[in-house]
């Protein structure tokens, strides 16, 4: 069944018009990576210490779901790699993202939400319970926590649990297709074989954390939110959700722009360096 799930996610990404720049345009995302984590994996409880007590486990999300209580067994995770063309357009930028990057952030994430809803329906039509944490009423964002801005469900941490990548100096997830991507998750009562986690530690794909080299993302940040000590989420957020939209959102015809400078023109942009 894991092959069927992966195939359906791949089909949706390839065929749905929502994954395109306008009618018949190029895709926002290349073919996805898909991984699976056991809902009772000990990592999900550990995240209450790593992220915060407010971070929900798959079981807590299922208990908060509407209808009869149900027992989650699998967290399905996917990576939507941003296309080479869009990444190329963002490399020369030094303050604001390219138009293609900004449109991928808004319209591509709208497509990603459609994929979440589609997969929930796909599973329910086959007699299973399912939910998308990012779209669930229990999802919350917290502005002041020991780890800075955080939410009640982290798709990056779920993807790490599903063997899809490890963390970077800028807090992104470096996958085999790099760090320039969007992520998605769905929790279900369908039991699927967990994907292996083929890494030595949770930061091994990042050159800075692996051997102290690189740090290219530090120089790519126009507002100094990155340093050898890590990622200042507050400075980053003010730029990404305040300064950039105020400057280019109207011109780009979007409301959310993203930034992505630290995810492009870096060695981990499209691969594990």
PDB file of N, CA and C in Angstrom, residues 1-14 32-37 74-78 115-116 118-130 184-193 195:
ATOM      1  N   UNK A   1       0.821  -1.215   0.000  1.00  0.00           N
ATOM      2  CA  UNK A   1       0.000   0.000   0.000  1.00  0.00           C
ATOM      3  C   UNK A   1       0.856   1.267   0.000  1.00  0.00           C
ATOM      4  N   UNK A   2       2.084   1.183   0.579  1.00  0.00           N
ATOM      5  CA  UNK A   2       2.936   2.371   0.576  1.00  0.00           C
ATOM      6  C   UNK A   2       3.263   2.815  -0.842  1.00  0.00           C
ATOM      7  N   UNK A   3       3.441   1.844  -1.747  1.00  0.00           N
ATOM      8  CA  UNK A   3       3.691   2.179  -3.150  1.00  0.00           C
ATOM      9  C   UNK A   3       2.506   2.874  -3.784  1.00  0.00           C
ATOM     10  N   UNK A   4       1.294   2.459  -3.420  1.00  0.00           N
ATOM     11  CA  UNK A   4       0.079   3.088  -3.952  1.00  0.00           C
ATOM     12  C   UNK A   4      -0.024   4.530  -3.472  1.00  0.00           C
ATOM     13  N   UNK A   5       0.262   4.754  -2.200  1.00  0.00           N
ATOM     14  CA  UNK A   5       0.213   6.101  -1.635  1.00  0.00           C
ATOM     15  C   UNK A   5       1.240   6.998  -2.333  1.00  0.00           C
ATOM     16  N   UNK A   6       2.465   6.516  -2.458  1.00  0.00           N
ATOM     17  CA  UNK A   6       3.515   7.302  -3.111  1.00  0.00           C
ATOM     18  C   UNK A   6       3.138   7.616  -4.552  1.00  0.00           C
ATOM     19  N   UNK A   7       2.581   6.630  -5.243  1.00  0.00           N
ATOM     20  CA  UNK A   7       2.195   6.822  -6.636  1.00  0.00           C
ATOM     21  C   UNK A   7       1.085   7.859  -6.768  1.00  0.00           C
ATOM     22  N   UNK A   8       0.136   7.837  -5.851  1.00  0.00           N
ATOM     23  CA  UNK A   8      -0.969   8.789  -5.926  1.00  0.00           C
ATOM     24  C   UNK A   8      -0.490  10.211  -5.655  1.00  0.00           C
ATOM     25  N   UNK A   9       0.415  10.374  -4.685  1.00  0.00           N
ATOM     26  CA  UNK A   9       0.981  11.704  -4.435  1.00  0.00           C
ATOM     27  C   UNK A   9       1.736  12.181  -5.680  1.00  0.00           C
ATOM     28  N   UNK A  10       2.526  11.287  -6.274  1.00  0.00           N
ATOM     29  CA  UNK A  10       3.267  11.641  -7.480  1.00  0.00           C
ATOM     30  C   UNK A  10       2.351  11.992  -8.638  1.00  0.00           C
ATOM     31  N   UNK A  11       1.280  11.233  -8.816  1.00  0.00           N
ATOM     32  CA  UNK A  11       0.321  11.517  -9.895  1.00  0.00           C
ATOM     33  C   UNK A  11      -0.301  12.889  -9.718  1.00  0.00           C
ATOM     34  N   UNK A  12      -0.726  13.190  -8.503  1.00  0.00           N
ATOM     35  CA  UNK A  12      -1.372  14.471  -8.226  1.00  0.00           C
ATOM     36  C   UNK A  12      -0.413  15.627  -8.537  1.00  0.00           C
ATOM     37  N   UNK A  13       0.841  15.488  -8.140  1.00  0.00           N
ATOM     38  CA  UNK A  13       1.829  16.539  -8.387  1.00  0.00           C
ATOM     39  C   UNK A  13       2.067  16.718  -9.885  1.00  0.00           C
ATOM     40  N   UNK A  14       2.122  15.633 -10.625  1.00  0.00           N
ATOM     41  CA  UNK A  14       2.387  15.720 -12.065  1.00  0.00           C
ATOM     42  C   UNK A  14       1.193  16.250 -12.846  1.00  0.00           C
ATOM     43  N   UNK A  32       7.691  14.512  -6.314  1.00  0.00           N
ATOM     44  CA  UNK A  32       7.924  14.542  -4.867  1.00  0.00           C
ATOM     45  C   UNK A  32       8.779  13.391  -4.354  1.00  0.00           C
ATOM     46  N   UNK A  33       9.305  13.611  -3.160  1.00  0.00           N
ATOM     47  CA  UNK A  33       9.859  12.537  -2.341  1.00  0.00           C
ATOM     48  C   UNK A  33       8.801  12.194  -1.303  1.00  0.00           C
ATOM     49  N   UNK A  34       8.650  10.914  -0.990  1.00  0.00           N
ATOM     50  CA  UNK A  34       7.632  10.486  -0.025  1.00  0.00           C
ATOM     51  C   UNK A  34       8.273   9.568   1.003  1.00  0.00           C
ATOM     52  N   UNK A  35       7.912   9.760   2.258  1.00  0.00           N
ATOM     53  CA  UNK A  35       8.403   8.902   3.330  1.00  0.00           C
ATOM     54  C   UNK A  35       7.314   8.654   4.359  1.00  0.00           C
ATOM     55  N   UNK A  36       7.541   7.664   5.221  1.00  0.00           N
ATOM     56  CA  UNK A  36       6.535   7.274   6.219  1.00  0.00           C
ATOM     57  C   UNK A  36       7.196   7.134   7.586  1.00  0.00           C
ATOM     58  N   UNK A  37       6.507   7.615   8.599  1.00  0.00           N
ATOM     59  CA  UNK A  37       6.964   7.441   9.977  1.00  0.00           C
ATOM     60  C   UNK A  37       5.859   6.756  10.772  1.00  0.00           C
ATOM     61  N   UNK A  74       0.291   5.820  11.043  1.00  0.00           N
ATOM     62  CA  UNK A  74       1.338   6.277  10.126  1.00  0.00           C
ATOM     63  C   UNK A  74       1.244   7.777   9.910  1.00  0.00           C
ATOM     64  N   UNK A  75       2.402   8.404   9.819  1.00  0.00           N
ATOM     65  CA  UNK A  75       2.491   9.791   9.356  1.00  0.00           C
ATOM     66  C   UNK A  75       3.096   9.757   7.957  1.00  0.00           C
ATOM     67  N   UNK A  76       2.315  10.158   6.971  1.00  0.00           N
ATOM     68  CA  UNK A  76       2.771  10.211   5.586  1.00  0.00           C
ATOM     69  C   UNK A  76       3.364  11.596   5.341  1.00  0.00           C
ATOM     70  N   UNK A  77       4.576  11.640   4.820  1.00  0.00           N
ATOM     71  CA  UNK A  77       5.268  12.912   4.604  1.00  0.00           C
ATOM     72  C   UNK A  77       5.740  13.016   3.156  1.00  0.00           C
ATOM     73  N   UNK A  78       5.745  14.235   2.645  1.00  0.00           N
ATOM     74  CA  UNK A  78       6.279  14.429   1.300  1.00  0.00           C
ATOM     75  C   UNK A  78       7.074  15.725   1.209  1.00  0.00           C
ATOM     76  N   UNK A 115      -3.227  19.168  -2.087  1.00  0.00           N
ATOM     77  CA  UNK A 115      -2.674  17.815  -2.017  1.00  0.00           C
ATOM     78  C   UNK A 115      -2.976  17.183  -0.662  1.00  0.00           C
ATOM     79  N   UNK A 116      -2.846  17.947   0.406  1.00  0.00           N
ATOM     80  CA  UNK A 116      -3.193  17.425   1.735  1.00  0.00           C
ATOM     81  C   UNK A 116      -4.653  16.966   1.765  1.00  0.00           C
ATOM     82  N   UNK A 118      -6.593  16.230  -0.746  1.00  0.00           N
ATOM     83  CA  UNK A 118      -6.805  15.115  -1.666  1.00  0.00           C
ATOM     84  C   UNK A 118      -6.390  13.796  -1.041  1.00  0.00           C
ATOM     85  N   UNK A 119      -5.239  13.775  -0.377  1.00  0.00           N
ATOM     86  CA  UNK A 119      -4.767  12.532   0.211  1.00  0.00           C
ATOM     87  C   UNK A 119      -5.677  12.083   1.346  1.00  0.00           C
ATOM     88  N   UNK A 120      -6.196  13.027   2.136  1.00  0.00           N
ATOM     89  CA  UNK A 120      -7.163  12.671   3.182  1.00  0.00           C
ATOM     90  C   UNK A 120      -8.381  12.015   2.549  1.00  0.00           C
ATOM     91  N   UNK A 121      -8.921  12.612   1.483  1.00  0.00           N
ATOM     92  CA  UNK A 121     -10.082  12.023   0.799  1.00  0.00           C
ATOM     93  C   UNK A 121      -9.743  10.661   0.215  1.00  0.00           C
ATOM     94  N   UNK A 122      -8.566  10.538  -0.389  1.00  0.00           N
ATOM     95  CA  UNK A 122      -8.133   9.284  -1.007  1.00  0.00           C
ATOM     96  C   UNK A 122      -8.135   8.159   0.025  1.00  0.00           C
ATOM     97  N   UNK A 123      -7.657   8.445   1.220  1.00  0.00           N
ATOM     98  CA  UNK A 123      -7.617   7.439   2.281  1.00  0.00           C
ATOM     99  C   UNK A 123      -9.018   7.157   2.831  1.00  0.00           C
ATOM    100  N   UNK A 124      -9.803   8.199   3.038  1.00  0.00           N
ATOM    101  CA  UNK A 124     -11.150   8.008   3.573  1.00  0.00           C
ATOM    102  C   UNK A 124     -12.029   7.208   2.623  1.00  0.00           C
ATOM    103  N   UNK A 125     -11.872   7.420   1.329  1.00  0.00           N
ATOM    104  CA  UNK A 125     -12.644   6.663   0.343  1.00  0.00           C
ATOM    105  C   UNK A 125     -12.308   5.176   0.366  1.00  0.00           C
ATOM    106  N   UNK A 126     -11.182   4.835   0.945  1.00  0.00           N
ATOM    107  CA  UNK A 126     -10.762   3.440   1.061  1.00  0.00           C
ATOM    108  C   UNK A 126     -10.956   2.903   2.471  1.00  0.00           C
ATOM    109  N   UNK A 127     -11.754   3.615   3.245  1.00  0.00           N
ATOM    110  CA  UNK A 127     -12.165   3.124   4.556  1.00  0.00           C
ATOM    111  C   UNK A 127     -11.248   3.464   5.698  1.00  0.00           C
ATOM    112  N   UNK A 128     -10.335   4.422   5.514  1.00  0.00           N
ATOM    113  CA  UNK A 128      -9.384   4.773   6.565  1.00  0.00           C
ATOM    114  C   UNK A 128      -9.693   6.156   7.132  1.00  0.00           C
ATOM    115  N   UNK A 129      -9.256   6.389   8.351  1.00  0.00           N
ATOM    116  CA  UNK A 129      -9.310   7.715   8.946  1.00  0.00           C
ATOM    117  C   UNK A 129      -8.028   8.456   8.594  1.00  0.00           C
ATOM    118  N   UNK A 130      -8.132   9.760   8.428  1.00  0.00           N
ATOM    119  CA  UNK A 130      -6.962  10.551   8.070  1.00  0.00           C
ATOM    120  C   UNK A 130      -7.203  12.010   8.403  1.00  0.00           C
ATOM    121  N   UNK A 184       4.745  18.513   3.234  1.00  0.00           N
ATOM    122  CA  UNK A 184       3.366  18.210   3.597  1.00  0.00           C
ATOM    123  C   UNK A 184       3.283  16.935   4.413  1.00  0.00           C
ATOM    124  N   UNK A 185       2.213  16.811   5.226  1.00  0.00           N
ATOM    125  CA  UNK A 185       2.004  15.617   6.040  1.00  0.00           C
ATOM    126  C   UNK A 185       0.524  15.292   6.151  1.00  0.00           C
ATOM    127  N   UNK A 186       0.244  14.006   6.263  1.00  0.00           N
ATOM    128  CA  UNK A 186      -1.093  13.494   6.578  1.00  0.00           C
ATOM    129  C   UNK A 186      -0.922  12.342   7.554  1.00  0.00           C
ATOM    130  N   UNK A 187      -1.750  12.308   8.577  1.00  0.00           N
ATOM    131  CA  UNK A 187      -1.742  11.225   9.574  1.00  0.00           C
ATOM    132  C   UNK A 187      -2.914  10.297   9.278  1.00  0.00           C
ATOM    133  N   UNK A 188      -2.695   8.992   9.367  1.00  0.00           N
ATOM    134  CA  UNK A 188      -3.750   8.038   9.041  1.00  0.00           C
ATOM    135  C   UNK A 188      -3.696   6.811   9.956  1.00  0.00           C
ATOM    136  N   UNK A 189      -4.815   6.094   9.999  1.00  0.00           N
ATOM    137  CA  UNK A 189      -4.841   4.834  10.745  1.00  0.00           C
ATOM    138  C   UNK A 189      -4.366   3.655   9.893  1.00  0.00           C
ATOM    139  N   UNK A 190      -4.006   3.922   8.648  1.00  0.00           N
ATOM    140  CA  UNK A 190      -3.461   2.880   7.782  1.00  0.00           C
ATOM    141  C   UNK A 190      -2.021   2.584   8.205  1.00  0.00           C
ATOM    142  N   UNK A 191      -1.740   1.319   8.474  1.00  0.00           N
ATOM    143  CA  UNK A 191      -0.387   0.921   8.880  1.00  0.00           C
ATOM    144  C   UNK A 191       0.497   0.753   7.649  1.00  0.00           C
ATOM    145  N   UNK A 192       1.555   1.532   7.576  1.00  0.00           N
ATOM    146  CA  UNK A 192       2.515   1.458   6.485  1.00  0.00           C
ATOM    147  C   UNK A 192       3.910   1.264   7.067  1.00  0.00           C
ATOM    148  N   UNK A 193       4.781   0.648   6.308  1.00  0.00           N
ATOM    149  CA  UNK A 193       6.136   0.370   6.783  1.00  0.00           C
ATOM    150  C   UNK A 193       6.924   1.674   6.911  1.00  0.00           C
ATOM    151  N   UNK A 195       9.795   4.387   6.832  1.00  0.00           N
ATOM    152  CA  UNK A 195      10.996   4.558   6.015  1.00  0.00           C
ATOM    153  C   UNK A 195      12.230   4.568   6.918  1.00  0.00           C
TER     154      UNK A 195
END
